[in-house]
Amino acid sequence: MRYTPNRSRAEADGDWSSDIAEALSRRLVGQPAAVAAVVPCVDMYRARLNPEGRPAGIFLLLGPTGTGKTKTVEALADVLHGSPKKLLKVDCGEYQMEHEVAKLLGAPPGYLGHRETQPLLTQQKLSGAASDSCDLSILLFDEIEKAAQSLVRLLLGVLDKATLRLGDSTVVNFEKSLIFMTSNLGARQMSSELHPEFGFEAALPGPGIESADKLERIGKSAVRKNFSPEFINRIDAVVTYQPLDSAALTAILDQQLEELQEHIERRLGERAFRIEVPARSRRFLLEKGTSPEYGARELKRLLHRQLMQPLAAMVAAGDINPGASVRAEVGPCKGKLVLRTTDDGELIPAC
């Protein structure tokens, strides 16, 4: 589902928010709290009832690594604009030093580098994060805890009044923007809470409601220690992501395999082929590509090494006929899948 502003009255009277929630939930597995936090702000903007003089929505996403914080922002961009890349991203790890923050604003007139420095947060670039189907831009500050204090102070004005003055005195307006900040604050304590090394809690089953509440308290406590009250009070929702269970990880694997198949069909066209990944191979990929510490972060890289690179080598060598199927099986080699092409029902090994 993709947001389109010019809908018929019947469509407008329908439950649009449930449609976008469903579309977002399909892309973002295992984090219903994030969907519940984001969708109302999008719905308020669509109804033109969002508050004036501030961004359409401000979110701080916390939680263990590999649980889908950045994926949330990309999934929303895909739902609203048709592409997960249709957003403006600021990697705060690149702005840890005070002088580096000037790259976001550009040098003032008369200063060295004024004409050569192109600021990142311009109105043009912000508008480029919108689309014809939706004029709501998405702005992501990734790993905000790494940013220099001057960047946090700069953000304070943006979150408060939805405006930013650049080095050349032009003003950027953020009223038509959703601003996301991701952070790993408290992640280490969360990991210790989820996976104690010894004692009675180490023998307990996976995280439940009590653990979820503990993670939220840990995350919010870490936020209060690192950011000022005036900064926190400008955030619409602080969402603490929960660890992914086995069902969620399986759904993520299925999703990524579907994306891989779509990529092959889109790029190869009539020369495309089908990928078959049986249950045993899926268990192998989940075992190697997921972990309690890193969630599903490694899964995409594993699929690239175990499937995409060998498939590319087979295509380049002409070993896969158009319309054929390629089956990924757990081979005799430790830690490696074996790909076999099927041609007229015959299995042909391809290492």
CSV table of C-alpha atoms in Angstrom, one decimal:
chain,number,residue,atom,x,y,z
A,1,MET,CA,0.0,0.0,0.0
A,2,ARG,CA,1.3,3.4,-0.9
A,3,TYR,CA,0.0,6.7,0.3
A,4,THR,CA,-1.8,8.8,-2.3
A,5,PRO,CA,-3.3,12.2,-1.3
A,6,ASN,CA,-5.9,12.3,-4.1
A,7,ARG,CA,-8.2,9.5,-3.0
A,8,SER,CA,-11.9,9.2,-3.6
A,9,ARG,CA,-14.3,10.1,-0.8
A,10,ALA,CA,-15.2,6.5,-0.3
A,11,GLU,CA,-11.6,5.6,0.1
A,12,ALA,CA,-10.9,8.5,2.4
A,13,ASP,CA,-13.8,7.5,4.6
A,14,GLY,CA,-12.3,4.0,4.9
A,15,ASP,CA,-9.9,2.8,7.5
A,16,TRP,CA,-6.7,4.3,5.9
A,17,SER,CA,-4.7,4.0,9.1
A,18,SER,CA,-5.3,0.3,9.4
A,19,ASP,CA,-4.1,-0.1,5.7
A,20,ILE,CA,-0.8,1.7,6.4
A,21,ALA,CA,-0.4,-0.2,9.6
A,22,GLU,CA,-0.8,-3.5,7.8
A,23,ALA,CA,1.6,-2.4,5.1
A,24,LEU,CA,4.2,-1.3,7.6
A,25,SER,CA,3.7,-4.5,9.7
A,26,ARG,CA,4.4,-6.7,6.7
A,27,ARG,CA,7.8,-4.9,6.2
A,28,LEU,CA,8.6,-4.5,9.9
A,29,VAL,CA,8.5,-7.9,11.7
A,30,GLY,CA,8.1,-8.4,15.4
A,31,GLN,CA,7.8,-4.7,16.5
A,32,PRO,CA,4.1,-3.8,16.9
A,33,ALA,CA,4.9,-1.0,19.3
A,34,ALA,CA,6.9,0.9,16.6
A,35,VAL,CA,4.0,0.6,14.2
A,36,ALA,CA,1.5,1.8,16.8
A,37,ALA,CA,3.7,4.8,17.5
A,38,VAL,CA,4.3,5.9,13.9
A,39,VAL,CA,1.0,5.4,12.2
A,40,PRO,CA,-1.1,8.0,14.2
A,41,CYS,CA,1.4,10.8,13.3
A,42,VAL,CA,1.2,9.9,9.6
A,43,ASP,CA,-2.6,9.8,9.9
A,44,MET,CA,-2.7,13.2,11.6
A,45,TYR,CA,-0.6,14.7,8.8
A,46,ARG,CA,-2.8,13.2,6.2
A,47,ALA,CA,-5.8,14.7,7.9
A,48,ARG,CA,-3.9,18.1,8.1
A,49,LEU,CA,-4.5,18.1,11.8
A,50,ASN,CA,-0.8,17.9,12.8
A,51,PRO,CA,0.4,20.7,15.1
A,52,GLU,CA,1.6,23.8,13.4
A,53,GLY,CA,5.1,25.1,13.8
A,54,ARG,CA,6.8,21.8,14.6
A,55,PRO,CA,7.7,18.6,12.7
A,56,ALA,CA,4.9,16.2,11.9
A,57,GLY,CA,6.4,13.6,14.2
A,58,ILE,CA,9.5,13.1,16.3
A,59,PHE,CA,10.6,9.6,17.4
A,60,LEU,CA,13.5,8.1,19.4
A,61,LEU,CA,14.1,4.4,18.7
A,62,LEU,CA,15.9,2.4,21.3
A,63,GLY,CA,16.8,-1.2,21.7
A,64,PRO,CA,19.3,-4.0,21.1
A,65,THR,CA,21.1,-4.1,17.8
A,66,GLY,CA,19.5,-6.0,14.9
A,67,THR,CA,16.0,-5.6,16.1
A,68,GLY,CA,14.8,-3.3,13.3
A,69,LYS,CA,15.3,0.4,14.3
A,70,THR,CA,16.7,1.6,11.0
A,71,LYS,CA,14.5,-0.9,9.2
A,72,THR,CA,11.4,0.9,10.6
A,73,VAL,CA,12.4,4.1,8.9
A,74,GLU,CA,13.2,2.4,5.6
A,75,ALA,CA,10.0,0.5,5.7
A,76,LEU,CA,8.0,3.7,6.2
A,77,ALA,CA,9.8,5.3,3.3
A,78,ASP,CA,8.9,2.3,1.2
A,79,VAL,CA,5.2,2.5,2.2
A,80,LEU,CA,4.9,6.3,1.7
A,81,HIS,CA,7.2,6.8,-1.2
A,82,GLY,CA,7.7,3.5,-2.9
A,83,SER,CA,11.4,3.1,-2.0
A,84,PRO,CA,13.2,2.4,1.2
A,85,LYS,CA,15.9,4.8,0.1
A,86,LYS,CA,13.6,7.7,-0.2
A,87,LEU,CA,14.8,9.4,3.0
A,88,LEU,CA,17.4,11.8,4.2
A,89,LYS,CA,19.9,10.1,6.5
A,90,VAL,CA,22.4,11.8,8.8
A,91,ASP,CA,25.0,9.3,10.2
A,92,CYS,CA,25.8,10.9,13.5
A,93,GLY,CA,29.0,8.9,13.8
A,94,GLU,CA,30.4,11.3,11.1
A,95,TYR,CA,29.6,14.3,13.4
A,96,GLN,CA,31.3,13.4,16.6
A,97,MET,CA,33.6,16.4,16.6
A,98,GLU,CA,32.2,19.9,17.1
A,99,HIS,CA,33.7,21.4,13.9
A,100,GLU,CA,32.2,18.6,11.7
A,101,VAL,CA,28.7,19.8,12.5
A,102,ALA,CA,29.3,22.8,10.3
A,103,LYS,CA,29.0,20.4,7.3
A,104,LEU,CA,25.3,20.2,8.0
A,105,LEU,CA,24.8,23.9,7.8
A,106,GLY,CA,27.5,25.1,5.4
A,107,ALA,CA,30.0,27.9,5.9
A,108,PRO,CA,28.6,31.5,6.3
A,109,PRO,CA,29.4,34.0,3.5
A,110,GLY,CA,32.9,35.4,3.8
A,111,TYR,CA,34.2,32.3,5.5
A,112,LEU,CA,36.7,29.9,3.8
A,113,GLY,CA,34.9,27.2,1.9
A,114,HIS,CA,31.5,29.1,1.7
A,115,ARG,CA,31.0,28.3,-2.0
A,116,GLU,CA,32.6,24.9,-1.9
A,117,THR,CA,30.7,23.6,1.1
A,118,GLN,CA,27.3,22.2,0.3
A,119,PRO,CA,25.2,21.8,3.4
A,120,LEU,CA,23.4,18.5,4.0
A,121,LEU,CA,20.2,19.8,5.5
A,122,THR,CA,18.9,22.1,2.8
A,123,GLN,CA,15.2,22.6,1.8
A,124,GLN,CA,16.0,21.0,-1.6
A,125,LYS,CA,17.4,17.9,-0.1
A,126,LEU,CA,14.7,17.6,2.4
A,127,SER,CA,12.1,17.9,-0.3
A,128,GLY,CA,13.9,15.3,-2.2
A,129,ALA,CA,13.1,12.9,0.6
A,130,ALA,CA,9.4,13.2,-0.4
A,131,SER,CA,7.6,12.0,-3.5
A,132,ASP,CA,4.7,12.8,-5.8
A,133,SER,CA,2.4,10.5,-3.9
A,134,CYS,CA,3.3,11.9,-0.5
A,135,ASP,CA,4.9,15.3,0.5
A,136,LEU,CA,5.9,14.1,3.9
A,137,SER,CA,9.7,13.9,4.1
A,138,ILE,CA,11.5,11.4,6.3
A,139,LEU,CA,14.7,12.4,8.1
A,140,LEU,CA,16.8,10.0,10.0
A,141,PHE,CA,19.5,10.8,12.6
A,142,ASP,CA,21.2,7.4,13.0
A,143,GLU,CA,23.0,6.6,16.3
A,144,ILE,CA,22.2,10.0,17.8
A,145,GLU,CA,24.2,9.3,21.0
A,146,LYS,CA,27.4,9.6,18.9
A,147,ALA,CA,26.7,13.1,17.8
A,148,ALA,CA,28.6,16.1,19.2
A,149,GLN,CA,26.7,18.3,21.6
A,150,SER,CA,26.5,21.1,19.1
A,151,LEU,CA,24.5,18.8,16.8
A,152,VAL,CA,22.1,18.0,19.7
A,153,ARG,CA,21.7,21.7,20.4
A,154,LEU,CA,21.1,22.3,16.7
A,155,LEU,CA,18.4,19.6,16.8
A,156,LEU,CA,16.8,21.2,19.8
A,157,GLY,CA,15.7,24.2,17.7
A,158,VAL,CA,14.5,21.9,14.8
A,159,LEU,CA,12.4,19.8,17.2
A,160,ASP,CA,11.0,22.9,18.9
A,161,LYS,CA,10.1,25.2,16.0
A,162,ALA,CA,10.7,23.1,12.9
A,163,THR,CA,13.1,25.5,11.4
A,164,LEU,CA,16.9,25.6,10.8
A,165,ARG,CA,19.0,28.6,9.7
A,166,LEU,CA,21.9,27.6,7.4
A,167,GLY,CA,25.2,29.3,7.1
A,168,ASP,CA,24.0,31.5,4.3
A,169,SER,CA,21.0,32.6,6.4
A,170,THR,CA,18.4,30.7,4.4
A,171,VAL,CA,15.8,28.9,6.6
A,172,VAL,CA,14.8,25.3,6.2
A,173,ASN,CA,11.3,24.3,7.2
A,174,PHE,CA,10.7,20.8,8.8
A,175,GLU,CA,6.9,21.0,9.3
A,176,LYS,CA,6.3,18.5,6.6
A,177,SER,CA,8.9,16.0,8.0
A,178,LEU,CA,8.9,13.0,10.2
A,179,ILE,CA,12.2,13.0,12.3
A,180,PHE,CA,13.6,9.7,13.5
A,181,MET,CA,16.5,9.2,15.8
A,182,THR,CA,18.0,5.8,16.5
A,183,SER,CA,20.2,5.0,19.5
A,184,ASN,CA,22.0,2.1,21.1
A,185,LEU,CA,21.8,3.8,24.6
A,186,GLY,CA,21.3,1.1,27.2
A,187,ALA,CA,21.9,-1.7,24.7
A,188,ARG,CA,24.6,-3.3,26.8
A,189,GLN,CA,22.5,-3.3,29.9
A,190,MET,CA,19.6,-4.7,27.9
A,191,SER,CA,21.8,-7.5,26.6
A,192,SER,CA,22.8,-8.4,30.2
A,193,GLU,CA,19.2,-8.4,31.2
A,194,LEU,CA,18.2,-10.7,28.4
A,195,HIS,CA,21.1,-13.1,28.6
A,196,PRO,CA,22.5,-13.3,32.2
A,197,GLU,CA,25.7,-15.4,32.3
A,198,PHE,CA,24.9,-17.2,35.5
A,199,GLY,CA,22.3,-17.5,38.2
A,200,PHE,CA,18.6,-18.4,38.3
A,201,GLU,CA,17.6,-16.0,35.5
A,202,ALA,CA,20.0,-17.6,33.1
A,203,ALA,CA,17.8,-20.7,33.1
A,204,LEU,CA,14.5,-18.9,32.4
A,205,PRO,CA,12.8,-18.9,29.0
A,206,GLY,CA,13.0,-16.0,26.5
A,207,PRO,CA,11.8,-12.5,27.2
A,208,GLY,CA,8.2,-11.9,28.3
A,209,ILE,CA,6.2,-8.9,29.5
A,210,GLU,CA,8.3,-8.3,32.6
A,211,SER,CA,11.5,-8.4,30.5
A,212,ALA,CA,10.0,-6.0,28.0
A,213,ASP,CA,9.1,-3.5,30.8
A,214,LYS,CA,12.7,-3.8,32.2
A,215,LEU,CA,14.2,-3.1,28.8
A,216,GLU,CA,12.0,0.0,28.5
A,217,ARG,CA,13.0,1.2,31.9
A,218,ILE,CA,16.7,0.6,31.0
A,219,GLY,CA,16.4,2.5,27.7
A,220,LYS,CA,14.6,5.5,29.2
A,221,SER,CA,17.0,5.7,32.1
A,222,ALA,CA,19.9,5.8,29.7
A,223,VAL,CA,18.2,8.5,27.6
A,224,ARG,CA,17.6,10.7,30.7
A,225,LYS,CA,21.3,10.4,31.6
A,226,ASN,CA,22.5,11.4,28.1
A,227,PHE,CA,20.0,14.1,27.0
A,228,SER,CA,18.5,17.2,28.7
A,229,PRO,CA,14.9,17.3,29.8
A,230,GLU,CA,14.1,20.0,27.2
A,231,PHE,CA,15.4,17.7,24.5
A,232,ILE,CA,13.4,14.7,25.7
A,233,ASN,CA,10.2,16.7,26.1
A,234,ARG,CA,10.2,17.5,22.4
A,235,ILE,CA,10.1,13.8,21.4
A,236,ASP,CA,6.6,12.5,20.5
A,237,ALA,CA,7.4,8.8,21.2
A,238,VAL,CA,10.3,6.9,22.7
A,239,VAL,CA,10.0,3.3,21.4
A,240,THR,CA,12.1,0.5,22.9
A,241,TYR,CA,12.5,-2.4,20.5
A,242,GLN,CA,12.1,-5.9,21.8
A,243,PRO,CA,14.4,-8.9,20.9
A,244,LEU,CA,13.2,-10.9,18.0
A,245,ASP,CA,11.8,-14.4,18.8
A,246,SER,CA,12.2,-17.4,16.5
A,247,ALA,CA,8.9,-16.8,14.7
A,248,ALA,CA,9.9,-13.2,13.9
A,249,LEU,CA,13.4,-14.3,12.7
A,250,THR,CA,11.8,-16.9,10.4
A,251,ALA,CA,9.5,-14.3,9.0
A,252,ILE,CA,12.4,-12.0,8.3
A,253,LEU,CA,14.3,-14.7,6.5
A,254,ASP,CA,11.2,-15.4,4.4
A,255,GLN,CA,10.9,-11.7,3.6
A,256,GLN,CA,14.6,-11.4,2.6
A,257,LEU,CA,14.4,-14.5,0.4
A,258,GLU,CA,11.3,-13.0,-1.4
A,259,GLU,CA,13.3,-9.8,-1.9
A,260,LEU,CA,16.2,-11.8,-3.3
A,261,GLN,CA,13.8,-13.5,-5.8
A,262,GLU,CA,12.3,-10.1,-6.8
A,263,HIS,CA,15.8,-8.7,-7.3
A,264,ILE,CA,16.7,-11.6,-9.7
A,265,GLU,CA,13.5,-11.2,-11.7
A,266,ARG,CA,13.9,-7.4,-11.9
A,267,ARG,CA,17.5,-7.5,-13.0
A,268,LEU,CA,17.5,-10.5,-15.3
A,269,GLY,CA,14.0,-10.2,-16.9
A,270,GLU,CA,13.5,-13.1,-19.3
A,271,ARG,CA,16.7,-14.8,-18.1
A,272,ALA,CA,15.4,-15.0,-14.5
A,273,PHE,CA,15.2,-18.2,-12.6
A,274,ARG,CA,13.7,-19.4,-9.4
A,275,ILE,CA,15.4,-20.1,-6.0
A,276,GLU,CA,14.3,-23.0,-3.8
A,277,VAL,CA,15.4,-23.0,-0.2
A,278,PRO,CA,14.0,-26.0,1.6
A,279,ALA,CA,13.3,-26.2,5.4
A,280,ARG,CA,16.7,-27.7,6.3
A,281,SER,CA,18.5,-24.9,4.5
A,282,ARG,CA,16.4,-22.3,6.1
A,283,ARG,CA,17.2,-23.6,9.5
A,284,PHE,CA,20.9,-23.5,8.5
A,285,LEU,CA,20.6,-19.9,7.5
A,286,LEU,CA,18.8,-18.9,10.7
A,287,GLU,CA,21.4,-20.7,12.8
A,288,LYS,CA,24.3,-19.0,11.1
A,289,GLY,CA,22.7,-15.6,10.4
A,290,THR,CA,20.9,-14.8,13.7
A,291,SER,CA,22.0,-14.6,17.3
A,292,PRO,CA,20.6,-13.3,20.7
A,293,GLU,CA,23.3,-10.6,20.7
A,294,TYR,CA,22.9,-9.2,17.2
A,295,GLY,CA,19.4,-10.2,16.2
A,296,ALA,CA,18.9,-10.4,12.4
A,297,ARG,CA,21.7,-8.0,11.5
A,298,GLU,CA,24.0,-10.7,10.0
A,299,LEU,CA,21.3,-12.4,8.0
A,300,LYS,CA,21.4,-10.2,4.9
A,301,ARG,CA,25.2,-10.5,4.7
A,302,LEU,CA,25.0,-14.3,5.1
A,303,LEU,CA,22.4,-14.5,2.2
A,304,HIS,CA,24.8,-12.4,0.1
A,305,ARG,CA,27.7,-14.8,0.7
A,306,GLN,CA,25.8,-18.0,0.6
A,307,LEU,CA,23.3,-17.3,-2.2
A,308,MET,CA,23.9,-14.1,-4.1
A,309,GLN,CA,27.6,-14.5,-4.8
A,310,PRO,CA,27.5,-18.2,-5.9
A,311,LEU,CA,24.4,-17.4,-8.0
A,312,ALA,CA,26.2,-14.6,-9.7
A,313,ALA,CA,29.1,-16.9,-10.5
A,314,MET,CA,26.8,-19.5,-12.0
A,315,VAL,CA,25.0,-16.9,-14.1
A,316,ALA,CA,28.3,-15.5,-15.4
A,317,ALA,CA,29.4,-19.0,-16.3
A,318,GLY,CA,26.1,-19.7,-18.1
A,319,ASP,CA,25.2,-22.6,-15.8
A,320,ILE,CA,21.6,-21.5,-15.2
A,321,ASN,CA,19.1,-21.7,-18.0
A,322,PRO,CA,16.3,-19.1,-18.1
A,323,GLY,CA,13.2,-20.4,-16.2
A,324,ALA,CA,15.2,-23.0,-14.3
A,325,SER,CA,15.1,-23.5,-10.6
A,326,VAL,CA,18.2,-23.4,-8.3
A,327,ARG,CA,17.9,-25.4,-5.1
A,328,ALA,CA,20.0,-24.4,-2.1
A,329,GLU,CA,20.9,-27.5,0.0
A,330,VAL,CA,23.0,-28.0,3.1
A,331,GLY,CA,26.2,-29.6,1.7
A,332,PRO,CA,28.9,-31.8,3.1
A,333,CYS,CA,31.2,-28.7,3.5
A,334,LYS,CA,31.0,-27.2,7.0
A,335,GLY,CA,29.1,-23.9,7.1
A,336,LYS,CA,28.3,-23.8,3.4
A,337,LEU,CA,25.3,-24.3,1.2
A,338,VAL,CA,25.5,-26.2,-2.1
A,339,LEU,CA,23.5,-24.8,-5.1
A,340,ARG,CA,22.0,-27.2,-7.6
A,341,THR,CA,20.3,-26.3,-10.9
A,342,THR,CA,17.3,-28.3,-12.0
A,343,ASP,CA,17.0,-28.9,-15.7
A,344,ASP,CA,14.3,-31.2,-17.1
A,345,GLY,CA,13.9,-32.6,-13.6
A,346,GLU,CA,17.6,-33.6,-13.3
A,347,LEU,CA,19.7,-32.2,-10.4
A,348,ILE,CA,23.1,-30.9,-11.5
A,349,PRO,CA,25.6,-30.0,-8.7
A,350,ALA,CA,27.1,-26.6,-9.0
A,351,CYS,CA,29.7,-25.6,-6.4
